[in-house]
Every structure is written in structure tokens, then in C-alpha cells.
Amino acid sequence: MARFVGKRLLISRLNVLLNQKRTGYIVLVPEIGEEPGVKNPLLREDGFPEFNNVTIENCVAYVGHQALDLEKSVQNIEGQLIENNNEIEDIFGELINPIEKEVIPLETTWGLAKTIYMANSTLMPTKSYLSIHNRAFKATTMRFNSLPIFTAVKKALVTKNFTEEQTRVLEKYILETKLNGVCLLTKDRQVLNEILNKLSNLKKSYGERVNTSIKQFKHYIHDSKSMKEFPPHLLQTMADNQEQPTKGPWKVTLHPYVYKAFLEYCPNHDLRWNIWQAETRKASGYYDKNSNNSIALEEIRGLRQDQAKLLGYKNYAEMSMETKMLGSVDDVEKMLASLLERAKPAQEEEINNLVDFAESNGFKHKFEIYDISYWKRKQLLEQFDFDDEQIRDYFSTTKVLDGMFALSEQLFKIKIHERGDVVAWNEDVKVFDVFDINDSREPIGAFYIDLYRREDLKMSIHENSGWMIGIRNRSSVYKSKPLAALIFNFSKPLYGKPSLLNLQEIQKLFFEFGQTLQHLLTKANYSDVSGLSNISWDMVETSGNLMTHLLFEATTLKMISCHYSTKDELTDSQIKAIQQSKMHLSAFDLCEEIYLSTLDLELHKTREFWLDIVKSLYPKHFVFDLDKKYAYPCSFSPIFAGEWGAAYFSHLHARLIAADVHSAFEEARKLGKEEVLKVGKRYRDTFMGLGGACDQKQAFRKFRGRDPSPKALLKTIKNSPMTK
């Protein structure tokens, strides 16, 4: 999920980066600044950004002027439509294309500001970026808040014939406008705007309370025995004095990277409980009544239900289905129930096996859910000889990148070449052109990649965080090529030792690069359906998840690895251990995802109190007892501070689709390399090429020849009945 749980650190700050399809903003319009010259100083003649000239002042000035140009264009079109009784002869030539020509340059400047904000917060502070973001958002969504444009588009769809891509563009206009409430009576629109403004404020305060709870919790450990199994880099991260990481004391916080690592390496059952209960009770008022989100989440739920009913939906969950491939709450529930039916028995077997292992190694407490991470690591080490920290030595950043690029070139018929004539925001940043293998004259797109951590400069939610930012979409109308930026927080080379990645970091790199390929390899002609735009929410992470499936294939692991010092290759037993680590406790992990998806759906279907919903659902999904003070919904930020309300299942559905897609590669591999390459080309031509320009159900059928099946996902569960 996807694809979005565990990401904290200024939730409101992160949300504006990841989600552009939002309504109900309080817009802070920046000063436009001096009239810029004819040539945009932010772009070179070849379309690449002039990052030497990307300043707050330039971004504010150009966003302001480009926003005004777009708004004037929309207003002129509205005026002409009103004069002509909403009749238009050429809907694309007179309406869609002129707007697109104004949208692309604005979104490019917006993308540049977003990239700098993520990569160097001193050059683009939060307050400055938010003003740019809000101004750009207001202007780009103006076209979806116009009744004359809505009416003209609707008439055109009924009376004229269009290509599939053009139809998707027009349908997007209609759906966006409908969800913005433009078709409501004036009185109802006012009510909707009040609801959206209240929601915006409540979501912001919800996120702030979660952040406050995270910052407030600190637990110091003075006993070195409790830290004896921690790897050196974790000791240094947690040490009160980082210059003496082995002496302590060590500080445990609820920042996701520290919290997750602590549960994995701490041998003390009671200490694990202390940190786990703090995590699952944060922002619930058990420690600080001022940070209690219980009332806020109920208010958010109520307002969302009011919003949905005002727009003509039974509930908010039903409204959410408008942008999902599954299309109905019933279909989502059937998918979740089908997966749970097979995953729950497998979970019971997994946990029983883990408990037996723990007890055979001297564990004398009642085994609880917060004991899983520690004993999972120990079991992987003993039974499969898998140690994530030792595996690092085989995965230097350079080797992983080269192998990942080579794999992508083989499967998707592309060539990736580094550029040397482009200046980026930091000397470590590299720039790559992407070419079609059959045409090396002009690149089809390009991307920046910024790999290494820069303390106090980059946004850092936890050590393994990473993002793909779509700076510019492909557009035949504007003649623009797609451009993206990949930003990570990996360790830099140090003392002659290269940057080394653990398995989680490699998965993150592969996932984000898969999303980048989806952005770059589009064949769409219109920005509104190009790349990741207009792809159903529950399909948008498919390419990222597919790349992580490909990562665990033996041939891929060999391509991206060798010991940084000895140059030894991974042995067959090491490769098998890495593959086993993916499946280890996979049924428990799947049940947890199903639980969170079901919880989110129920919270947005009913008015029942959140705690009652939790009490009903928890025992259906886990083999553990529900803690009496469990309050996870009070810190479930993706759905209450972010945009994933009634949509959290999308991460799981995208995983299901990606597993099914990957099974086509596995089937082809039995027939030979040429068949695998055919599948790769077919995937590029369908999912990647068509993107949002094609209905996602149809895209899947064009690729697979049938509807999706959960069988491939369930085969990743080691003890699933499906695999026996």
C-alpha cells in the first residue's frame, strides 16, 4: 500500500505532497511578485529545470502568473459557453486543449517546488511550499468547478463520438465536477463548502494531535542487556550521545523507524509491551486528554457521511467507490472476506509455529502480538540463516541500481542513459533519460534520482522513506515529455565503504521505480489521463508492487547483488533465505491488512461508535486478544488526516492485481526467455502505456485475457490452503 501506515512527521505536510485531488481548502494566495520575463527562468530550452534558478521567489512568481493565465482561460471559455447556450462545436479544440496548454506549465512549476521541498527544506520551507501548493491547486481545479463546462462536456459525450482516451478525459471532467458539488442547488453548495471547510480543519487538528503524541513519548533505557542484539547503526540512532552509541542511555520514541526496529531487536518482553501499548494508544487521551482524537474522528466520520448524502450517495464508502476499479462496497467486502477465509487459518498455523519456536528458546511469557517481530527475526535467523543486516553487504546502491535498470530495459524494451549536462539541486543527484529501444534519437522521458540522506535538509519520516514525484506529465497537446524525481534517504558512502541497502530499502527503491516507469512510459496524449493520472485508486500501485515481485526472483537477486568487498555472489541458500523472508508470517501480515481495510470501510459505512466497530472486527482477524485500551483508530492518520478514508483497501487490491500480473511472468518463464519478454512488452503496452486513458478492468483484460484472481496473492502465504 501501499502503499501509505506508519508515515508520520508533520502529517499535514506530507498530505499536500501525495494528494492533489482535494477539496475544501482554505487558500492562501501568495503575492504574485514582479512580472517575469518572457523566458521562464525555471526551465532550459530543452525543458529541463534550471535548478540553479529555482528559488521561493521565482516559484511564487511563476505559479502566480501561470495560475492567473489558467483562470483567465477557464473564465473566457465559460463566457463563450454561456453566450452559446453551452453548445460547442469542437469540445477538444475549443475547450480541453486550450485548458491543457495552461495546466501543463503550472503543474510543472508546482512539481519543481514540490521536488525542492522534499529534497531541501532550507530552500523551500513548509510555509512557502504550502502557499504555492494551495495557489496551484485552486487554479488547476477551477475547470472542475464550472457548471457551463460540465454542461458542455456532458452534451458532447451524448451527441458525439470520441476515442476511448478522449472519452476518459471527458468522463473525468464530469466525475470531478459532480464530486465537487457543482450540480447542487446554491443553498446545498453552501452547505457542502461548510462541510468541506470543517473537514479540512478537523483533519489538520487530528494530524497535529498524532504528531504531538509521537513527540511527547520518550522512554530511556539504561540497561545494556536490553540493547545487546541491536545493530550498530540502530544503537547510534537511539543513543542519547551518538558519539558513544554503545554506552547509552538509549532513547525509544514512537517515530516509526525506531518503534518498528525496537520491537524487532529488543529481547525484553515487558519493554516491548511498554512501547507497543504507547503506539496503539497514542492520540487517544490515555496519557494526555488534550491529544484525544476520539471526538475528532467521530466528527470527521459524521461530516463525511453528510457530504456523501448531500451528493446523493448512501454513505461515504459508497461515494469513494466512484474512483475505484472494484466499483462497489459489496465487491470490496467480497474480496476482503475471500482473502480472510484463507488467510486466517494460515495465520493460526503460523503463530502456533512461532510460539513453539519461542518457547523452545526459553520464552516463558504469554505470547502476545507485540512479541511477533522479535521472534520472527530470531526464527528467520535460526531456520533460514537470514540476517537482514548481513545481507546488506551484498547490495551496494550502485549495483542495485544497475541491476534494476538492466531488468527494466530487458522487460519493457527501453534504454536508460545517464545525462551529464543537467544541473540538479545537489551534486549527488543523477539524471537519466529513458529511450524506447527501437528509437534512440529522442528520449520519451527522464527522471532525477536523489539517493542519500542529508540531515536537516531532506524530509525524513523514517530511514526507509522514499517518494516518486511526477514533475511533469506527458501531453501531445503541449508537446511535453514526462519528467519525474525519485527521492530517498539511504546511507551515504562512508570511509571507503559504499552505500549499502537492506531488503526493506531495496523493496522501497523497486516500488518507487515501478511507479516512475508507470509515469514515464505512458502513451496517453492528454495530461489528465497520462501516467498515474486518472488510474483507479485501487490500481495505482500496481506497477510498484509488480517490481517488488520481480525483485524476489532468483535471476533478479543475482543481477542486483555481489559482496561489496569480496565480489562474491549470493549463494543459492542465501537467495532461498531472502525468498523465505518474504513469505515468513505472510498470512499474519495479510490478515492485518484485511483488518485495517475492513475497519476503514466500516468506519465510513455506519454511524456505530468506533470502539464498538473495533471490538467486533478485531477477533475476526487476529488470533490474539484485543487489548482493553487499544485505540488505533485515534492515530489512523492515512484515513483521518489524509485522503484514504474508505479507500485503504486500495493498497491491498493493488497487491492482488500485481500478484496476478506477476503470475503471467512466472507462467511465461516456464516456456522460455522470449515468452517472458513478450509478457513484459504486453504489460508496457497495456498497463503502462494506456494508464488512465483506459478503463482499468479493460486494461487488465487486455493484458491477462480474463478478470483478476486472488490465487496468486494467496500463493504468497506459505501455509494457505490455496498452496497445499
XYZ file of C-alpha atoms in Angstrom:
724
model
C 0.000 0.000 0.000
C 0.932 0.533 -0.320
C 1.071 1.699 -0.107
C 0.866 4.950 2.726
C 0.653 3.298 7.545
C 3.369 4.354 9.733
C 4.268 7.597 7.990
C 4.221 10.427 10.446
C 6.250 13.625 10.919
C 4.007 16.521 10.093
C 1.110 14.640 8.556
C -0.425 17.778 7.112
C 2.926 18.490 5.485
C 3.063 15.111 3.795
C -0.571 15.010 2.667
C -0.207 18.011 0.383
C 2.653 16.243 -1.382
C 0.938 12.986 -2.104
C -2.617 14.021 -2.887
C -3.642 16.673 -5.326
C -7.268 15.650 -5.677
C -8.568 17.526 -2.642
C -11.406 19.890 -1.942
C -12.293 22.305 0.819
C -9.001 24.185 1.120
C -8.597 27.498 2.840
C -6.469 29.024 0.100
C -3.517 31.219 0.985
C -2.844 33.177 -2.197
C 0.772 34.313 -2.356
C 1.970 37.617 -3.682
C 2.392 37.312 -7.419
C 5.684 39.196 -7.430
C 7.254 41.112 -10.255
C 6.255 40.391 -13.819
C 8.637 37.649 -15.009
C 10.380 37.910 -18.348
C 9.225 36.196 -21.500
C 11.563 33.236 -20.930
C 10.751 31.146 -17.896
C 13.963 31.197 -15.799
C 12.950 27.900 -14.207
C 13.279 25.895 -17.448
C 16.017 25.341 -20.024
C 15.300 25.384 -23.731
C 15.185 21.563 -23.728
C 12.525 21.524 -20.995
C 14.791 20.508 -18.119
C 14.536 22.588 -14.955
C 17.139 25.239 -14.195
C 17.512 24.234 -10.580
C 20.137 26.936 -10.106
C 17.317 29.442 -10.595
C 14.606 27.632 -8.640
C 14.021 29.911 -5.669
C 10.998 30.588 -3.500
C 10.570 33.979 -5.181
C 10.710 32.546 -8.713
C 8.339 29.694 -7.875
C 5.860 32.042 -6.223
C 6.046 34.492 -9.125
C 5.583 31.906 -11.849
C 2.906 29.918 -10.045
C 1.027 33.171 -9.504
C 1.183 34.227 -13.155
C 0.559 30.751 -14.540
C -2.403 30.335 -12.199
C -3.869 33.632 -13.416
C -3.350 32.609 -17.052
C -5.184 29.338 -16.429
C -8.035 31.026 -14.559
C -8.457 33.621 -17.313
C -8.558 30.846 -19.916
C -11.264 28.987 -17.985
C -13.257 32.203 -17.499
C -13.063 33.050 -21.216
C -14.277 29.568 -22.133
C -17.121 29.856 -19.611
C -18.137 33.208 -21.110
C -18.231 31.780 -24.632
C -20.244 28.779 -23.481
C -22.818 30.977 -21.748
C -23.158 33.087 -24.887
C -23.704 29.941 -26.979
C -26.112 28.241 -24.564
C -23.438 25.692 -23.571
C -23.137 24.492 -27.148
C -19.657 23.901 -28.568
C -18.650 22.590 -31.961
C -15.210 21.167 -31.097
C -15.033 20.233 -27.404
C -11.340 19.365 -27.560
C -10.161 22.098 -29.909
C -12.095 24.864 -28.150
C -12.194 23.685 -24.517
C -9.957 20.768 -23.450
C -6.839 21.671 -25.443
C -6.685 25.385 -24.500
C -7.027 24.483 -20.827
C -4.365 21.769 -21.110
C -1.911 24.263 -22.607
C -2.250 26.395 -19.477
C -2.330 23.496 -16.994
C 0.974 21.858 -18.019
C 3.317 24.817 -17.317
C 1.596 25.491 -13.981
C 1.821 21.860 -12.898
C 5.494 21.787 -13.960
C 6.361 24.748 -11.728
C 4.309 23.156 -8.961
C 6.247 19.907 -9.444
C 9.579 21.754 -9.248
C 8.549 23.409 -5.982
C 7.416 20.048 -4.610
C 10.727 18.420 -5.551
C 12.800 21.126 -3.863
C 10.557 20.969 -0.798
C 11.156 17.242 -0.457
C 14.868 17.421 -1.246
C 15.990 20.578 0.570
C 13.685 22.133 3.141
C 16.018 25.105 3.666
C 15.464 26.193 0.049
C 11.699 25.567 0.217
C 10.285 25.781 3.780
C 6.897 24.275 4.578
C 5.059 27.613 4.762
C 6.359 28.672 1.356
C 5.514 25.361 -0.276
C 2.012 25.331 1.184
C 1.255 28.734 -0.309
C 2.491 27.551 -3.722
C 0.587 24.283 -3.402
C -2.685 25.940 -2.453
C -2.456 28.541 -5.218
C -1.706 25.909 -7.857
C -4.399 23.581 -6.552
C -7.038 26.299 -6.621
C -6.239 27.161 -10.231
C -5.935 23.615 -11.610
C -9.246 22.530 -10.069
C -11.152 25.569 -11.314
C -12.076 23.690 -14.507
C -13.805 21.055 -12.349
C -15.872 23.698 -10.569
C -17.604 25.122 -13.622
C -21.259 24.406 -14.413
C -21.013 25.706 -18.029
C -18.024 23.443 -18.727
C -19.762 20.497 -17.054
C -22.898 21.002 -19.135
C -20.959 21.347 -22.393
C -18.890 18.241 -21.734
C -21.961 16.223 -20.812
C -23.752 17.276 -24.004
C -20.727 16.431 -26.128
C -20.459 12.938 -24.643
C -24.068 12.198 -25.533
C -24.118 13.678 -29.020
C -20.655 12.947 -30.473
C -18.228 10.075 -30.926
C -14.799 10.088 -29.320
C -11.817 7.796 -28.944
C -11.531 5.766 -25.731
C -8.901 8.162 -24.408
C -10.962 11.244 -25.209
C -13.988 9.668 -23.561
C -11.926 9.051 -20.401
C -10.840 12.703 -20.356
C -14.420 13.927 -20.648
C -15.678 11.428 -18.070
C -13.040 12.684 -15.658
C -14.360 16.238 -16.063
C -17.876 15.040 -15.298
C -16.959 12.950 -12.243
C -14.663 15.580 -10.710
C -17.313 18.258 -11.183
C -20.014 16.026 -9.709
C -17.929 15.228 -6.619
C -17.206 18.931 -6.152
C -20.962 19.530 -5.856
C -21.208 21.900 -8.803
C -24.571 20.425 -9.813
C -26.142 21.113 -6.420
C -28.520 23.948 -5.744
C -26.851 27.117 -4.470
C -28.036 26.507 -0.899
C -26.738 22.936 -0.886
C -23.403 24.030 -2.346
C -23.000 26.446 0.514
C -23.687 23.622 2.964
C -21.161 21.404 1.163
C -18.492 24.106 1.309
C -19.098 24.499 5.043
C -18.732 20.731 5.487
C -15.501 20.662 3.487
C -14.014 23.573 5.415
C -14.862 21.904 8.730
C -13.375 18.651 7.484
C -10.179 20.395 6.438
C -9.744 21.909 9.887
C -10.605 18.670 11.703
C -8.202 16.609 9.613
C -5.438 19.095 10.300
C -6.061 19.055 14.057
C -6.288 15.237 14.020
C -2.845 15.025 12.433
C -1.420 17.587 14.840
C -2.619 15.554 17.832
C -0.978 12.428 16.432
C 2.270 14.346 15.961
C 2.051 15.716 19.481
C 1.617 12.216 20.891
C 4.607 10.963 18.909
C 6.802 13.802 20.120
C 5.720 13.508 23.736
C 6.617 9.855 24.193
C 10.219 9.125 25.190
C 11.450 6.093 27.074
C 15.096 5.841 28.167
C 16.835 2.510 28.535
C 19.947 2.299 30.717
C 20.384 -1.477 30.800
C 22.790 -2.501 28.026
C 21.442 -6.087 28.145
C 18.219 -4.855 26.572
C 20.213 -3.413 23.652
C 22.704 -6.222 23.057
C 21.048 -7.506 19.857
C 20.673 -4.113 18.170
C 22.898 -3.485 15.109
C 25.393 -0.580 15.403
C 23.518 1.882 13.201
C 20.373 1.460 15.335
C 22.319 1.945 18.546
C 23.715 5.164 17.141
C 20.271 6.368 16.064
C 18.838 5.763 19.537
C 21.848 6.728 21.666
C 21.494 9.848 23.777
C 25.123 10.563 22.922
C 25.564 9.456 19.320
C 29.338 9.757 19.579
C 29.266 6.901 22.101
C 26.461 4.666 20.818
C 27.417 1.610 22.899
C 27.332 3.353 26.284
C 23.750 4.580 26.469
C 21.309 5.617 27.644
C 19.202 4.913 24.585
C 16.029 6.770 23.734
C 12.995 4.907 22.397
C 10.428 7.033 20.569
C 7.296 6.389 18.526
C 8.851 7.529 15.287
C 8.041 4.560 13.019
C 11.602 3.559 12.195
C 12.640 3.473 15.869
C 9.395 1.860 17.058
C 9.456 -0.951 14.495
C 13.168 -1.609 14.976
C 12.782 -1.715 18.757
C 10.103 -4.408 18.605
C 12.318 -6.374 16.243
C 15.532 -6.287 18.296
C 14.529 -5.819 21.944
C 14.802 -9.163 23.846
C 12.766 -7.902 26.828
C 9.060 -8.866 26.640
C 7.955 -6.200 29.139
C 9.806 -3.411 27.340
C 8.231 -4.473 24.060
C 4.798 -4.259 25.700
C 5.524 -0.767 27.019
C 6.408 0.580 23.577
C 3.590 -1.284 21.810
C 0.899 -0.032 24.167
C 2.172 3.535 23.733
C 1.948 3.123 19.955
C -1.564 1.646 19.925
C -2.930 4.166 22.443
C -1.409 7.354 21.098
C -3.697 10.329 20.479
C -6.451 8.543 22.401
C -6.312 10.532 25.617
C -4.994 7.720 27.793
C -1.901 9.793 28.545
C -2.873 13.328 27.606
C -6.524 14.361 27.401
C -5.567 17.293 25.163
C -4.357 14.911 22.438
C -7.506 12.783 22.366
C -8.693 12.212 18.793
C -11.744 10.136 19.706
C -14.200 13.005 19.318
C -12.429 14.385 16.238
C -12.573 11.102 14.341
C -16.300 10.784 15.103
C -16.849 14.323 13.822
C -14.874 13.558 10.662
C -16.935 10.421 10.095
C -20.184 12.328 10.588
C -19.236 15.154 8.241
C -18.134 12.708 5.566
C -21.478 10.943 5.771
C -23.230 14.312 5.445
C -21.034 15.141 2.444
C -21.870 11.854 0.741
C -25.618 12.146 1.313
C -25.645 15.713 0.053
C -24.034 14.431 -3.164
C -26.616 11.661 -3.486
C -24.772 8.662 -2.021
C -25.923 6.277 0.672
C -22.721 6.766 2.667
C -19.122 7.925 2.293
C -17.878 4.435 1.474
C -20.287 4.255 -1.458
C -19.095 7.669 -2.687
C -15.492 6.507 -2.506
C -16.222 3.676 -4.941
C -16.644 6.198 -7.770
C -12.858 6.293 -8.177
C -12.138 2.591 -7.610
C -11.884 -0.276 -10.091
C -13.874 -2.607 -7.834
C -16.709 -0.103 -8.070
C -18.952 -1.158 -5.172
C -18.761 -1.705 -1.419
C -20.183 -5.210 -1.905
C -17.345 -6.163 -4.263
C -14.734 -4.827 -1.845
C -16.271 -6.748 1.046
C -16.392 -9.939 -1.043
C -12.703 -9.564 -1.890
C -11.728 -8.996 1.752
C -13.893 -11.882 3.001
C -12.480 -14.258 0.381
C -8.897 -13.404 1.369
C -9.634 -13.634 5.092
C -11.260 -17.047 4.713
C -7.917 -18.464 3.577
C -5.530 -16.200 5.487
C -6.984 -16.603 8.999
C -6.412 -20.398 9.295
C -2.914 -19.920 7.875
C -2.274 -17.192 10.445
C -3.239 -19.560 13.270
C -0.760 -22.133 11.995
C 1.984 -19.514 11.606
C 1.545 -18.137 15.122
C 1.371 -21.595 16.703
C 4.633 -22.443 14.969
C 6.228 -19.181 16.150
C 5.056 -19.730 19.739
C 6.565 -23.225 19.731
C 9.830 -21.778 18.466
C 9.858 -19.031 21.113
C 9.120 -21.473 23.942
C 11.816 -23.864 22.737
C 14.216 -20.931 23.038
C 13.330 -20.103 26.629
C 10.355 -17.702 26.246
C 8.192 -18.048 29.375
C 5.533 -15.332 28.964
C 2.145 -15.494 27.307
C 2.879 -14.850 23.628
C 1.334 -11.538 22.525
C 1.076 -9.635 19.272
C 3.984 -7.353 20.261
C 6.263 -10.410 20.530
C 5.898 -11.272 16.835
C 8.574 -9.003 15.340
C 11.297 -10.146 17.726
C 10.667 -13.863 17.403
C 10.062 -13.597 13.667
C 13.581 -12.213 13.254
C 15.046 -14.910 15.502
C 13.207 -17.678 13.657
C 14.348 -16.400 10.259
C 17.924 -16.363 11.501
C 17.851 -19.859 13.011
C 15.737 -21.718 10.475
C 16.737 -19.941 7.247
C 20.027 -18.260 8.211
C 18.536 -14.930 7.161
C 20.074 -11.822 8.716
C 18.961 -8.579 7.092
C 21.972 -6.692 8.400
C 24.476 -9.186 6.966
C 22.632 -9.251 3.654
C 23.388 -5.524 3.273
C 26.980 -6.282 2.304
C 25.769 -7.803 -0.967
C 23.621 -4.871 -2.036
C 25.543 -1.710 -2.779
C 23.375 1.113 -4.089
C 25.295 1.251 -7.379
C 24.955 -2.485 -8.027
C 21.251 -2.483 -7.153
C 20.566 0.480 -9.444
C 22.478 -1.030 -12.364
C 20.654 -4.340 -11.977
C 17.242 -2.692 -11.588
C 17.812 -0.621 -14.734
C 19.012 -3.697 -16.669
C 15.931 -5.672 -15.620
C 13.618 -2.829 -16.684
C 15.398 -2.478 -20.007
C 15.012 -6.188 -20.761
C 11.357 -6.488 -19.783
C 9.956 -3.220 -21.064
C 12.062 -2.632 -24.203
C 13.693 0.608 -23.056
C 17.190 2.039 -22.625
C 18.224 4.159 -19.636
C 21.145 6.554 -20.138
C 22.653 8.932 -17.618
C 22.879 12.598 -18.634
C 25.864 14.750 -17.779
C 24.647 18.163 -18.923
C 21.878 18.765 -16.386
C 22.397 20.588 -13.097
C 20.255 19.311 -10.214
C 19.649 20.554 -6.655
C 22.597 18.610 -5.218
C 25.831 17.184 -6.592
C 24.776 13.657 -5.562
C 21.670 13.780 -7.760
C 21.815 11.914 -11.069
C 19.639 12.431 -14.140
C 18.626 9.706 -16.595
C 16.950 9.765 -19.997
C 14.641 6.901 -20.950
C 14.536 5.825 -24.611
C 12.388 3.373 -26.496
C 14.707 0.531 -27.510
C 13.701 0.993 -31.162
C 14.342 4.748 -31.243
C 17.450 6.256 -29.683
C 17.035 9.681 -31.257
C 14.794 11.336 -28.690
C 14.097 10.242 -25.103
C 10.497 9.514 -24.179
C 11.016 10.877 -20.667
C 13.546 11.474 -17.911
C 13.959 11.205 -14.170
C 16.139 12.529 -11.355
C 17.285 10.236 -8.568
C 18.434 11.580 -5.197
C 19.542 8.623 -3.098
C 21.304 9.781 0.029
C 20.260 11.147 3.369
C 21.018 14.798 4.112
C 20.352 15.522 7.766
C 18.100 18.513 8.435
C 17.675 19.193 4.710
C 15.562 16.354 3.309
C 12.160 15.378 4.523
C 12.764 12.265 6.598
C 9.852 10.361 8.063
C 11.934 7.288 8.765
C 15.121 5.901 7.308
C 13.444 3.860 4.620
C 11.214 6.613 3.310
C 11.186 7.436 -0.363
C 8.980 9.181 -2.882
C 8.334 9.474 -6.584
C 7.281 12.959 -7.641
C 5.730 13.468 -11.052
C 7.163 16.843 -12.050
C 5.515 16.922 -15.465
C 3.044 14.717 -17.340
C 3.151 13.700 -20.971
C 0.975 15.823 -23.219
C 0.778 15.743 -27.007
C -1.232 18.952 -26.889
C 1.514 20.853 -25.067
C 4.268 18.655 -26.571
C 5.668 17.885 -23.117
C 7.571 14.758 -22.115
C 7.116 13.174 -18.704
C 9.625 14.105 -16.012
C 9.908 12.613 -12.526
C 12.058 12.781 -9.395
C 12.916 9.912 -7.063
C 13.971 10.963 -3.565
C 15.267 8.578 -0.892
C 17.087 8.652 2.434
C 19.701 5.919 2.068
C 23.038 5.970 3.884
C 25.853 7.742 2.042
C 29.158 6.046 1.177
C 31.467 6.487 4.152
C 35.114 5.727 4.962
C 35.663 3.930 1.671
C 32.578 1.761 2.149
C 29.788 2.121 -0.432
C 26.177 2.883 0.379
C 24.618 -0.462 1.331
C 20.907 -1.305 1.348
C 18.877 -3.727 3.429
C 15.998 -5.669 1.942
C 13.328 -3.200 3.020
C 15.208 -0.332 1.382
C 15.647 -2.320 -1.834
C 11.917 -3.046 -1.910
C 11.207 0.653 -1.470
C 13.567 1.514 -4.333
C 11.973 -1.069 -6.648
C 8.452 0.018 -5.706
C 9.055 3.709 -6.382
C 10.882 2.946 -9.622
C 7.900 0.884 -10.750
C 5.709 3.923 -10.137
C 8.214 6.031 -12.068
C 8.049 3.698 -15.064
C 4.257 3.981 -14.980
C 4.658 7.763 -15.139
C 7.296 7.747 -17.901
C 6.136 5.008 -20.289
C 2.640 6.338 -20.858
C 1.372 6.694 -24.417
C -1.520 8.951 -23.444
C -1.930 12.242 -25.297
C -3.668 14.209 -22.538
C -2.157 15.118 -19.190
C -5.406 14.354 -17.349
C -5.091 10.650 -18.198
C -1.320 10.409 -18.545
C 0.933 8.249 -16.392
C -0.627 7.764 -12.970
C -3.365 10.338 -13.559
C -6.932 9.021 -13.655
C -5.894 5.466 -12.730
C -8.312 3.932 -10.255
C -7.070 4.353 -6.689
C -7.114 0.604 -6.105
C -4.894 0.052 -9.158
C -2.462 2.955 -8.920
C 0.211 0.985 -7.016
C 0.169 -1.998 -9.383
C 3.429 -1.236 -11.211
C 5.254 -0.531 -7.967
C 4.097 -3.816 -6.471
C 4.946 -5.707 -9.657
C 8.553 -4.522 -9.417
C 8.799 -5.788 -5.828
C 7.552 -9.201 -7.007
C 10.211 -9.244 -9.722
C 12.821 -8.295 -7.122
C 12.464 -11.618 -5.294
C 13.088 -13.733 -8.379
C 16.440 -15.543 -8.217
C 17.604 -14.053 -11.532
C 16.879 -10.530 -10.302
C 18.585 -11.043 -6.944
C 21.696 -12.193 -8.807
C 21.556 -9.184 -11.141
C 21.482 -6.630 -8.333
C 23.976 -8.179 -5.899
C 27.571 -9.029 -5.138
C 29.598 -8.569 -1.966
C 30.949 -5.030 -1.985
C 34.402 -6.166 -0.785
C 34.992 -9.756 -1.899
C 32.796 -9.538 -5.026
C 31.306 -12.916 -4.088
C 27.872 -13.677 -5.489
C 24.911 -14.637 -3.342
C 24.764 -18.385 -2.797
C 21.661 -20.382 -3.651
C 20.960 -20.835 0.059
C 21.163 -17.061 0.633
C 18.759 -16.436 -2.227
C 16.365 -19.032 -0.824
C 16.588 -17.364 2.604
C 15.715 -13.984 1.093
C 12.721 -15.510 -0.685
C 11.618 -17.273 2.512
C 11.773 -13.967 4.385
C 9.105 -12.589 2.060
C 6.701 -15.430 2.852
C 7.505 -15.690 6.560
C 4.355 -14.798 8.582
C 2.770 -13.530 5.373
C -0.669 -14.770 6.489
C -0.498 -12.674 9.654
C 0.598 -9.647 7.625
C -2.246 -10.201 5.168
C -4.806 -10.513 7.979
C -3.557 -7.224 9.395
C -4.038 -5.512 6.023
C -7.516 -7.026 5.673
C -8.382 -5.839 9.182
C -7.280 -2.248 8.515
C -9.118 -2.214 5.177
C -12.312 -3.591 6.756
C -12.037 -1.228 9.715
C -11.715 1.752 7.387
C -14.693 0.617 5.326
C -16.924 0.045 8.371
C -15.962 3.401 9.873
C -17.230 5.054 6.687
C -20.337 2.913 6.210
C -22.001 3.186 9.596
C -22.571 5.603 12.480
C -21.681 2.979 15.074
C -19.114 4.184 17.655
C -15.558 3.429 16.538
C -14.678 1.339 19.592
C -17.680 -0.924 19.082
C -16.583 -1.496 15.488
C -13.078 -2.392 16.675
C -14.431 -4.834 19.270
C -16.472 -6.564 16.580
C -13.752 -6.784 13.929
C -10.550 -7.460 15.866
C -11.256 -11.068 16.944
C -12.379 -11.944 13.427
C -8.967 -11.042 12.031
C -6.428 -11.927 14.736
C -5.676 -14.902 16.959
C -4.735 -12.508 19.778
C -6.981 -10.905 22.398
C -7.916 -7.256 21.977
C -6.074 -5.051 24.471
C -8.586 -3.222 26.677
C -7.040 0.175 25.874
C -6.370 -0.434 22.176
C -7.208 2.773 20.319
C -5.523 2.582 16.920
C -8.315 4.478 15.083
C -7.288 7.567 17.080
C -3.978 7.593 15.182
C -5.071 6.040 11.870
C -3.723 9.078 10.045
C -3.959 7.911 6.414
C -7.755 7.742 6.636
C -8.474 10.598 9.060
C -5.670 13.114 8.420
C -5.075 12.042 4.825
C -7.102 11.111 1.772
C -7.539 7.359 2.274
C -10.896 7.354 4.016
C -12.944 4.406 2.671
C -10.036 3.763 0.297
C -7.458 1.972 2.416
C -8.342 -1.348 0.779
C -6.811 0.087 -2.422
C -3.314 -0.856 -1.238
C -4.362 -4.479 -0.813
C -6.272 -4.640 -4.087
C -3.256 -3.254 -5.979
C -1.160 -6.005 -4.363
C -3.696 -8.592 -5.535
C -3.605 -7.255 -9.095
C 0.220 -7.091 -9.115
C 0.481 -10.682 -7.876
C -1.832 -11.807 -10.675
C 0.195 -9.825 -13.209
C 3.415 -11.361 -11.906
C 1.936 -14.846 -12.265
C 1.824 -14.198 -16.029
C 5.607 -13.686 -15.938
C 6.019 -16.904 -13.949
C 3.915 -18.870 -16.428
C 5.908 -17.433 -19.334
C 9.235 -18.279 -17.645
C 8.400 -21.983 -17.924
C 8.217 -21.528 -21.699
C 11.489 -19.628 -22.122
C 13.047 -16.169 -22.063
C 11.366 -14.985 -25.259
C 7.924 -15.596 -23.759
C 8.885 -13.586 -20.663
C 9.929 -10.676 -22.868
C 6.587 -10.858 -24.685
C 4.754 -10.585 -21.349
C 6.906 -7.599 -20.390
C 6.118 -5.850 -23.654
C 2.428 -6.613 -23.246
C 2.468 -5.114 -19.761
C 4.152 -1.974 -21.062
C 1.653 -1.665 -23.919
C -1.393 -2.138 -21.657
C -0.957 -1.057 -18.037
C 1.916 1.351 -18.544
C 1.058 2.595 -21.999
C -2.688 3.050 -21.538
C -2.701 4.154 -17.889
C -5.634 6.391 -17.078
C -6.632 6.601 -20.743
C -8.276 3.184 -20.465
C -10.722 1.642 -18.013
C -8.601 -0.412 -15.606
C -10.790 -3.505 -15.876
C -10.302 -3.424 -19.621
C -6.559 -2.818 -19.258
C -6.274 -5.925 -17.091
C -8.308 -7.997 -19.532
C -6.139 -6.810 -22.418
C -3.071 -7.946 -20.508
C -4.290 -11.148 -18.846
C -7.173 -12.213 -21.079
C -9.522 -12.584 -18.100
C -10.698 -10.888 -14.899
C -8.392 -10.695 -11.837
C -7.994 -13.656 -9.478
C -6.750 -13.714 -5.846
C -4.982 -17.066 -6.343
C -1.543 -15.573 -7.000
C -1.682 -13.382 -3.896
C -2.783 -16.295 -1.733
C 0.130 -18.367 -3.022
C 2.449 -15.927 -1.261
C 1.004 -17.245 2.017
C 3.209 -20.174 2.951
C 0.536 -22.055 4.907
C -2.519 -21.033 2.899
C -4.918 -23.833 1.907
C -4.514 -22.450 -1.627
C -0.863 -23.572 -1.645
C -1.438 -27.094 -0.326
